[in-house]
Amino acid sequence: MREERIIARVKLLVENFTYDQPFSKYLNHFFRLHKEMGSNDRRNTRDLCFAFFRIGLIMQEWSFEKRLSLACYLGENWNSSIQKYILEKYLEIEDAEYENSLEERIDQISKRFASFKLDDIFPLNDLLSEKINKKKWYFSFLIKPKVWIRIRKEKINEVTSELISRSIIFKPELNPCVLSFDQGIDMENTESWKKGFFEIQDINSQRTIDFITPERDDWWWDACAGSGGKSLLLFDHEPTLKITATDSRKSILNNYSMRMQKAGAKNYETLIADLSDRNIFKEKTFDGILADVPCSGSGTWSRSPEWLISDSRNLIMDHFVPLQRKIIKNILPSLKIGKPLIYITCSVFKNENEENAAFFADNLPLKLENFTYLEGYDSFADTLFVARFIRLS
């Protein structure tokens, strides 16, 4: 039977995944090897895999098939025949019950199964910051996050006109430069994207500019630049900036340069550097340093829910926190006295965030001006941590 073949395929994919790459990349590789699969089979396979990951470690004592049925019930209503088949066979949920709200469905499952605990969805609750609203946090994994774009001010009309002409549904925000979309829309296939009229960037990543506040003609160091999302945010906010961007990966910096050129940014330079080892600058100092450091990425796990069932505790405790502290210690000498250092993670773990912020303020010549979590669970977005420091001496 077709439905059982799909279930068996999903089980095989999930159980054979080794966490050495994003699951989406692993899945796309599988699809390339199995070109005989039709579009419906690929879509159902993808939806079921991600639905399964989204329930994290809930009800681990159940069989794979029954846990998959629970994932279908608690997940979003994509209303396919395979979903109905799984619900009827393995969980015996009537169609009318599926129309309940997510909170009502969770309440129903809690009453039916005494061992059901929603907080089992997240594997590292003891590391979670006390500033995170746990109930909203757990709920967020059962709902797909939005795709967000940031439009360049002078291109708002061109972008929105193209979206309307292509019948692409979007949601405007209070800021006319910000739009959100449901997942599955290929924004990179639009002419506006190809021409550099907008950037695909999570709304909370966009909001970090409120803490950075660069000034005219400043020279900033984007120390962990990645592919350049924050640098582009800086340039669009203050076009007179000069930026030095570093990363340990040459391929990432090549992508950085391509994005900057497409956006029309010119006053920048890139350097390959492993900042966990040393500071590459002997004499040069900057008007500001942006340190969007490597981290657990836990604030983005609603986009990559496979990490909910991974054993990543040792990686977080033994790798990321020491790495973050080494990077900040190594880059600080290149910051001018009285100037800002912006520390950013996409993590919700207190040891990567407020505990690190306290460590920096206590052990380095840094004054902690403020810090906050940019919470994404109310806006279908990522959750980020931002701390702003000033160098004292």
Coordinates of C-alpha atoms in Angstrom, one line a residue:
M1 CA 0.0 0.0 0.0
R2 CA 1.3 3.5 -0.9
E3 CA 0.7 5.0 2.5
E4 CA 2.7 2.2 4.3
R5 CA 5.5 2.7 1.8
I6 CA 5.7 6.4 2.6
I7 CA 5.7 5.7 6.4
A8 CA 8.5 3.1 6.0
R9 CA 10.5 5.6 3.9
V10 CA 10.0 8.3 6.5
K11 CA 11.1 5.9 9.3
L12 CA 14.2 4.9 7.3
L13 CA 15.2 8.6 6.6
V14 CA 14.7 9.7 10.3
E15 CA 16.5 6.7 11.8
N16 CA 19.5 6.8 9.4
F17 CA 20.1 10.6 9.8
T18 CA 23.5 11.2 11.4
Y19 CA 23.3 14.9 12.2
D20 CA 26.4 15.8 10.2
Q21 CA 24.5 18.2 7.9
P22 CA 21.1 19.9 8.0
F23 CA 18.3 17.4 7.5
S24 CA 16.9 19.4 4.5
K25 CA 20.2 18.9 2.7
Y26 CA 20.2 15.2 3.6
L27 CA 16.6 14.9 2.3
N28 CA 17.4 16.7 -1.0
H29 CA 20.3 14.3 -1.6
F30 CA 17.9 11.4 -1.1
F31 CA 15.4 12.8 -3.6
R32 CA 18.2 13.3 -6.2
L33 CA 19.0 9.6 -5.8
H34 CA 15.4 8.6 -6.2
K35 CA 14.2 10.5 -9.2
E36 CA 11.3 8.1 -9.6
M37 CA 9.5 9.8 -6.7
G38 CA 6.7 12.1 -7.8
S39 CA 6.1 15.6 -6.4
N40 CA 3.3 14.4 -4.1
D41 CA 5.5 11.6 -2.7
R42 CA 8.4 14.1 -2.1
R43 CA 6.1 16.6 -0.4
N44 CA 4.4 14.0 1.8
T45 CA 7.8 12.6 2.8
R46 CA 9.2 16.0 3.6
D47 CA 6.1 17.0 5.6
L48 CA 6.0 13.8 7.6
C49 CA 9.7 13.9 8.4
F50 CA 9.6 17.4 9.7
A51 CA 6.3 16.8 11.6
F52 CA 8.0 13.9 13.4
F53 CA 11.0 16.0 14.4
R54 CA 8.7 18.7 15.7
I55 CA 7.4 16.7 18.6
G56 CA 11.0 16.3 19.9
L57 CA 11.3 13.6 22.6
I58 CA 7.6 13.4 23.4
M59 CA 6.2 9.8 24.1
Q60 CA 9.5 8.0 23.3
E61 CA 8.0 4.8 24.6
W62 CA 5.6 4.6 21.7
S63 CA 6.3 3.0 18.4
F64 CA 7.6 5.1 15.5
E65 CA 4.3 4.9 13.7
K66 CA 2.2 6.0 16.7
R67 CA 4.6 8.9 17.4
L68 CA 4.3 9.9 13.8
S69 CA 0.5 9.9 14.1
L70 CA 0.8 12.1 17.2
A71 CA 3.0 14.4 15.2
C72 CA 0.4 14.6 12.5
Y73 CA -2.3 15.4 15.0
L74 CA -0.3 18.1 16.8
G75 CA 1.2 19.6 13.7
E76 CA -0.3 22.0 11.3
N77 CA -3.3 21.1 9.2
W78 CA -1.9 20.2 5.8
N79 CA -4.9 17.9 5.4
S80 CA -3.5 15.2 3.0
S81 CA -4.8 11.7 2.5
I82 CA -1.6 10.2 4.0
Q83 CA -2.1 12.3 7.1
K84 CA -5.7 11.1 7.5
Y85 CA -4.6 7.5 7.0
I86 CA -2.0 7.7 9.7
L87 CA -4.4 9.4 12.2
E88 CA -7.1 6.9 11.6
K89 CA -4.9 3.8 11.8
Y90 CA -2.5 4.7 14.6
L91 CA -4.1 7.3 16.8
E92 CA -7.9 6.9 16.1
I93 CA -8.5 10.7 16.0
E94 CA -11.8 11.6 14.5
D95 CA -11.8 14.2 11.7
A96 CA -13.9 16.7 13.7
E97 CA -11.3 16.8 16.5
Y98 CA -8.6 17.8 14.2
E99 CA -10.3 21.2 13.7
N100 CA -9.6 22.1 17.3
S101 CA -7.0 24.7 18.2
L102 CA -3.5 23.5 18.9
E103 CA -4.1 24.2 22.6
E104 CA -7.3 22.1 22.6
R105 CA -5.5 19.3 20.8
I106 CA -2.7 19.3 23.3
D107 CA -5.2 19.3 26.2
Q108 CA -7.1 16.4 24.6
I109 CA -3.9 14.3 24.3
S110 CA -2.8 15.2 27.8
K111 CA -6.1 13.9 29.2
R112 CA -6.0 10.7 27.0
F113 CA -2.4 9.8 27.8
A114 CA -1.1 10.4 31.3
S115 CA 2.6 10.2 30.3
F116 CA 2.2 13.0 27.8
K117 CA 4.3 16.1 28.8
L118 CA 4.6 19.0 26.4
D119 CA 8.0 20.0 27.9
D120 CA 9.4 16.7 26.6
I121 CA 9.4 18.4 23.2
F122 CA 12.6 20.2 24.2
P123 CA 15.7 18.1 25.2
L124 CA 17.7 20.6 27.2
N125 CA 15.2 22.3 29.5
D126 CA 17.7 22.8 32.3
L127 CA 19.9 24.9 30.0
L128 CA 17.0 27.1 28.9
S129 CA 17.1 30.7 30.0
E130 CA 14.6 31.7 32.7
K131 CA 13.7 34.7 30.5
I132 CA 12.1 32.4 27.9
N133 CA 8.4 31.9 28.1
K134 CA 8.4 28.1 28.2
K135 CA 4.8 27.4 27.2
K136 CA 5.1 29.6 24.2
W137 CA 8.5 28.2 23.4
Y138 CA 7.2 24.6 23.4
F139 CA 4.2 25.6 21.3
S140 CA 6.5 27.2 18.7
F141 CA 8.0 23.9 17.6
L142 CA 4.6 22.7 16.4
I143 CA 4.1 25.7 14.1
K144 CA 6.2 26.4 11.0
P145 CA 8.1 29.7 11.2
K146 CA 7.6 32.3 8.6
V147 CA 10.0 33.4 5.9
W148 CA 10.9 37.1 6.2
I149 CA 12.3 39.6 3.8
R150 CA 13.8 43.1 4.2
I151 CA 13.2 45.4 1.2
R152 CA 15.5 48.2 0.4
K153 CA 13.5 51.4 1.0
E154 CA 13.7 52.7 -2.6
K155 CA 12.5 49.3 -4.0
I156 CA 9.3 48.8 -2.0
N157 CA 7.0 49.4 -4.9
E158 CA 8.9 47.2 -7.3
V159 CA 9.0 44.3 -5.0
T160 CA 5.4 44.4 -3.9
S161 CA 4.2 44.9 -7.5
E162 CA 6.1 41.8 -8.6
L163 CA 4.7 39.7 -5.7
I164 CA 1.1 40.8 -6.5
S165 CA 1.7 40.0 -10.2
R166 CA 2.9 36.6 -9.3
S167 CA 0.0 36.0 -6.9
I168 CA 2.5 35.5 -4.0
I169 CA 0.6 35.9 -0.8
F170 CA 2.5 38.1 1.8
K171 CA 1.8 39.7 5.1
P172 CA 2.9 43.4 5.5
E173 CA 4.3 44.4 8.9
L174 CA 4.3 47.9 10.6
N175 CA 7.6 48.6 8.8
P176 CA 6.8 48.8 5.1
C177 CA 10.2 47.3 4.3
V178 CA 9.4 44.0 6.1
L179 CA 7.2 41.3 4.6
S180 CA 6.5 37.7 5.8
F181 CA 5.5 34.6 3.9
D182 CA 4.5 31.0 4.5
Q183 CA 7.3 28.5 4.0
G184 CA 7.5 26.9 0.6
I185 CA 7.6 30.0 -1.5
D186 CA 10.7 30.3 -3.6
M187 CA 11.6 33.9 -3.1
E188 CA 15.0 33.5 -4.8
N189 CA 13.2 32.8 -8.1
T190 CA 11.8 36.4 -8.2
E191 CA 13.3 39.1 -10.4
S192 CA 13.4 41.4 -7.3
W193 CA 15.7 38.9 -5.5
K194 CA 18.0 38.5 -8.5
K195 CA 18.3 42.3 -8.8
G196 CA 19.2 42.7 -5.1
F197 CA 16.0 44.6 -4.2
F198 CA 15.5 42.7 -0.9
E199 CA 17.3 40.3 1.5
I200 CA 15.8 37.2 3.0
Q201 CA 16.4 37.7 6.7
D202 CA 14.5 36.7 9.8
I203 CA 12.6 39.6 11.5
N204 CA 14.6 39.3 14.7
S205 CA 17.9 39.3 12.9
Q206 CA 16.6 42.6 11.3
R207 CA 15.8 44.0 14.8
T208 CA 19.4 43.7 16.0
I209 CA 20.1 47.0 14.2
D210 CA 18.4 48.8 17.2
F211 CA 21.4 47.6 19.3
I212 CA 24.2 48.2 16.8
T213 CA 23.4 51.9 15.9
P214 CA 26.5 52.6 13.7
E215 CA 27.4 56.2 13.1
R216 CA 28.4 58.0 9.9
D217 CA 31.8 57.1 8.5
D218 CA 32.4 54.5 11.2
W219 CA 34.7 51.5 10.5
W220 CA 33.1 48.3 11.9
W221 CA 34.5 44.8 12.2
D222 CA 31.9 42.1 11.4
A223 CA 34.0 39.4 13.2
C224 CA 32.0 36.3 12.5
A225 CA 30.5 37.5 9.3
G226 CA 29.1 34.4 7.7
S227 CA 27.4 35.1 4.4
G228 CA 26.9 38.8 5.3
G229 CA 23.3 39.2 6.5
K230 CA 24.3 41.6 9.4
S231 CA 26.8 43.5 7.2
L232 CA 24.1 44.2 4.7
L233 CA 21.8 45.3 7.5
L234 CA 24.6 47.7 8.7
F235 CA 25.2 49.1 5.2
D236 CA 21.5 49.6 4.5
H237 CA 21.2 51.5 7.8
E238 CA 24.4 53.6 7.3
P239 CA 25.8 53.6 3.7
T240 CA 28.9 55.5 4.7
L241 CA 30.3 52.7 6.8
K242 CA 33.4 50.8 6.1
I243 CA 33.3 47.1 7.1
T244 CA 36.0 44.5 7.6
A245 CA 34.5 41.1 7.5
T246 CA 36.2 37.9 8.8
D247 CA 35.2 34.3 8.8
S248 CA 37.2 31.0 9.0
R249 CA 35.6 29.7 5.8
K250 CA 36.7 30.9 2.4
S251 CA 33.6 29.6 0.7
I252 CA 31.4 31.6 3.0
L253 CA 33.4 34.8 2.4
N254 CA 33.1 34.2 -1.3
N255 CA 29.3 34.1 -0.9
Y256 CA 29.6 37.2 1.4
S257 CA 31.3 39.2 -1.4
M258 CA 28.7 38.1 -4.0
R259 CA 25.8 39.3 -1.8
M260 CA 27.5 42.6 -1.1
Q261 CA 28.2 43.2 -4.7
K262 CA 24.6 42.4 -5.7
A263 CA 23.4 44.9 -3.1
G264 CA 25.7 47.6 -4.4
A265 CA 27.9 47.7 -1.3
K266 CA 31.5 48.6 -2.1
N267 CA 33.3 49.8 1.0
Y268 CA 34.2 46.5 2.6
E269 CA 37.0 44.0 2.8
T270 CA 37.1 40.3 3.7
L271 CA 39.8 38.3 5.5
I272 CA 40.0 34.6 6.4
A273 CA 40.6 34.3 10.2
D274 CA 40.1 31.7 13.0
L275 CA 39.4 34.1 15.8
S276 CA 39.4 31.3 18.4
D277 CA 43.1 31.1 17.9
R278 CA 44.2 34.8 17.9
N279 CA 43.4 38.3 16.8
I280 CA 44.7 38.9 13.3
F281 CA 45.0 42.6 13.7
K282 CA 48.1 44.0 15.4
E283 CA 47.6 47.8 15.1
K284 CA 44.2 48.3 13.6
T285 CA 41.3 49.4 15.8
F286 CA 37.6 49.7 15.0
D287 CA 34.7 52.0 15.8
G288 CA 32.6 49.0 16.6
I289 CA 32.7 45.2 16.6
L290 CA 29.8 43.0 15.7
A291 CA 30.3 39.5 17.1
D292 CA 27.5 37.2 15.9
V293 CA 29.3 34.2 17.3
P294 CA 29.0 30.5 16.5
C295 CA 26.5 29.0 18.9
S296 CA 24.1 26.1 19.4
G297 CA 21.5 27.7 17.1
S298 CA 18.8 26.6 19.5
G299 CA 16.8 29.7 18.9
T300 CA 16.3 28.6 15.3
W301 CA 15.4 24.9 16.0
S302 CA 11.8 25.5 14.9
R303 CA 13.3 25.9 11.4
S304 CA 15.6 22.9 11.9
P305 CA 13.6 20.7 14.3
E306 CA 15.8 17.7 13.8
W307 CA 18.0 19.1 16.5
L308 CA 15.2 18.4 19.0
I309 CA 16.1 14.7 19.0
S310 CA 19.8 15.1 18.9
D311 CA 22.2 14.7 21.8
S312 CA 23.9 18.0 21.7
R313 CA 24.5 18.7 25.4
N314 CA 28.3 18.1 25.3
L315 CA 28.7 20.1 22.1
I316 CA 27.1 23.1 23.8
M317 CA 28.8 22.8 27.1
D318 CA 32.3 21.7 25.9
H319 CA 32.5 23.5 22.6
F320 CA 30.4 26.6 22.1
V321 CA 30.7 28.4 25.4
P322 CA 34.5 28.2 25.6
L323 CA 34.7 29.1 21.9
Q324 CA 32.5 32.2 22.4
R325 CA 34.7 33.3 25.3
K326 CA 37.9 32.8 23.3
I327 CA 36.5 34.9 20.4
I328 CA 35.4 37.8 22.5
K329 CA 38.7 37.9 24.4
N330 CA 40.7 37.8 21.2
I331 CA 38.9 40.5 19.3
L332 CA 38.5 43.0 22.1
P333 CA 42.0 44.6 21.7
S334 CA 40.9 45.8 18.3
L335 CA 38.0 47.8 19.6
K336 CA 38.6 51.5 20.3
I337 CA 38.1 52.6 24.0
G338 CA 34.5 53.9 24.5
K339 CA 33.2 52.1 21.5
P340 CA 30.5 49.3 21.3
L341 CA 30.9 45.6 21.0
I342 CA 27.7 43.8 20.1
Y343 CA 27.4 40.2 21.1
I344 CA 24.7 38.1 19.3
T345 CA 23.7 34.5 19.4
C346 CA 20.7 32.6 18.0
S347 CA 20.5 30.6 21.2
V348 CA 18.1 30.3 24.1
F349 CA 20.6 28.8 26.5
K350 CA 21.6 30.9 29.5
N351 CA 25.2 29.7 29.5
E352 CA 25.7 31.0 25.9
N353 CA 23.9 34.2 26.7
E354 CA 23.3 36.0 30.0
E355 CA 26.0 33.9 31.8
N356 CA 28.5 34.7 29.0
A357 CA 27.5 38.4 29.2
A358 CA 28.2 38.4 33.0
F359 CA 31.5 36.6 32.4
F360 CA 32.6 39.3 29.9
A361 CA 31.6 42.2 32.1
D362 CA 33.4 40.6 35.1
N363 CA 36.6 39.5 33.4
L364 CA 37.2 41.9 30.5
P365 CA 37.3 45.7 30.3
L366 CA 33.7 45.8 29.2
K367 CA 30.7 47.6 30.5
L368 CA 27.4 45.8 29.8
E369 CA 25.0 48.5 28.7
N370 CA 22.0 46.2 28.1
F371 CA 20.9 42.8 26.8
T372 CA 17.7 41.2 25.7
Y373 CA 16.1 38.2 24.0
L374 CA 14.4 39.0 20.7
E375 CA 11.6 36.4 21.2
G376 CA 10.3 34.8 18.0
Y377 CA 7.6 32.6 19.3
D378 CA 4.8 35.2 19.0
S379 CA 5.8 36.2 15.5
F380 CA 6.7 32.8 13.9
A381 CA 10.4 33.8 13.9
D382 CA 13.7 32.9 15.4
T383 CA 14.7 33.8 18.9
L384 CA 18.0 35.8 19.3
F385 CA 20.0 37.1 22.2
V386 CA 21.7 40.5 21.9
A387 CA 24.1 42.2 24.4
R388 CA 25.7 45.6 23.9
F389 CA 29.0 46.4 25.7
I390 CA 31.2 49.4 25.8
R391 CA 35.0 49.0 26.0
L392 CA 36.3 50.7 29.2
S393 CA 40.1 50.6 28.8

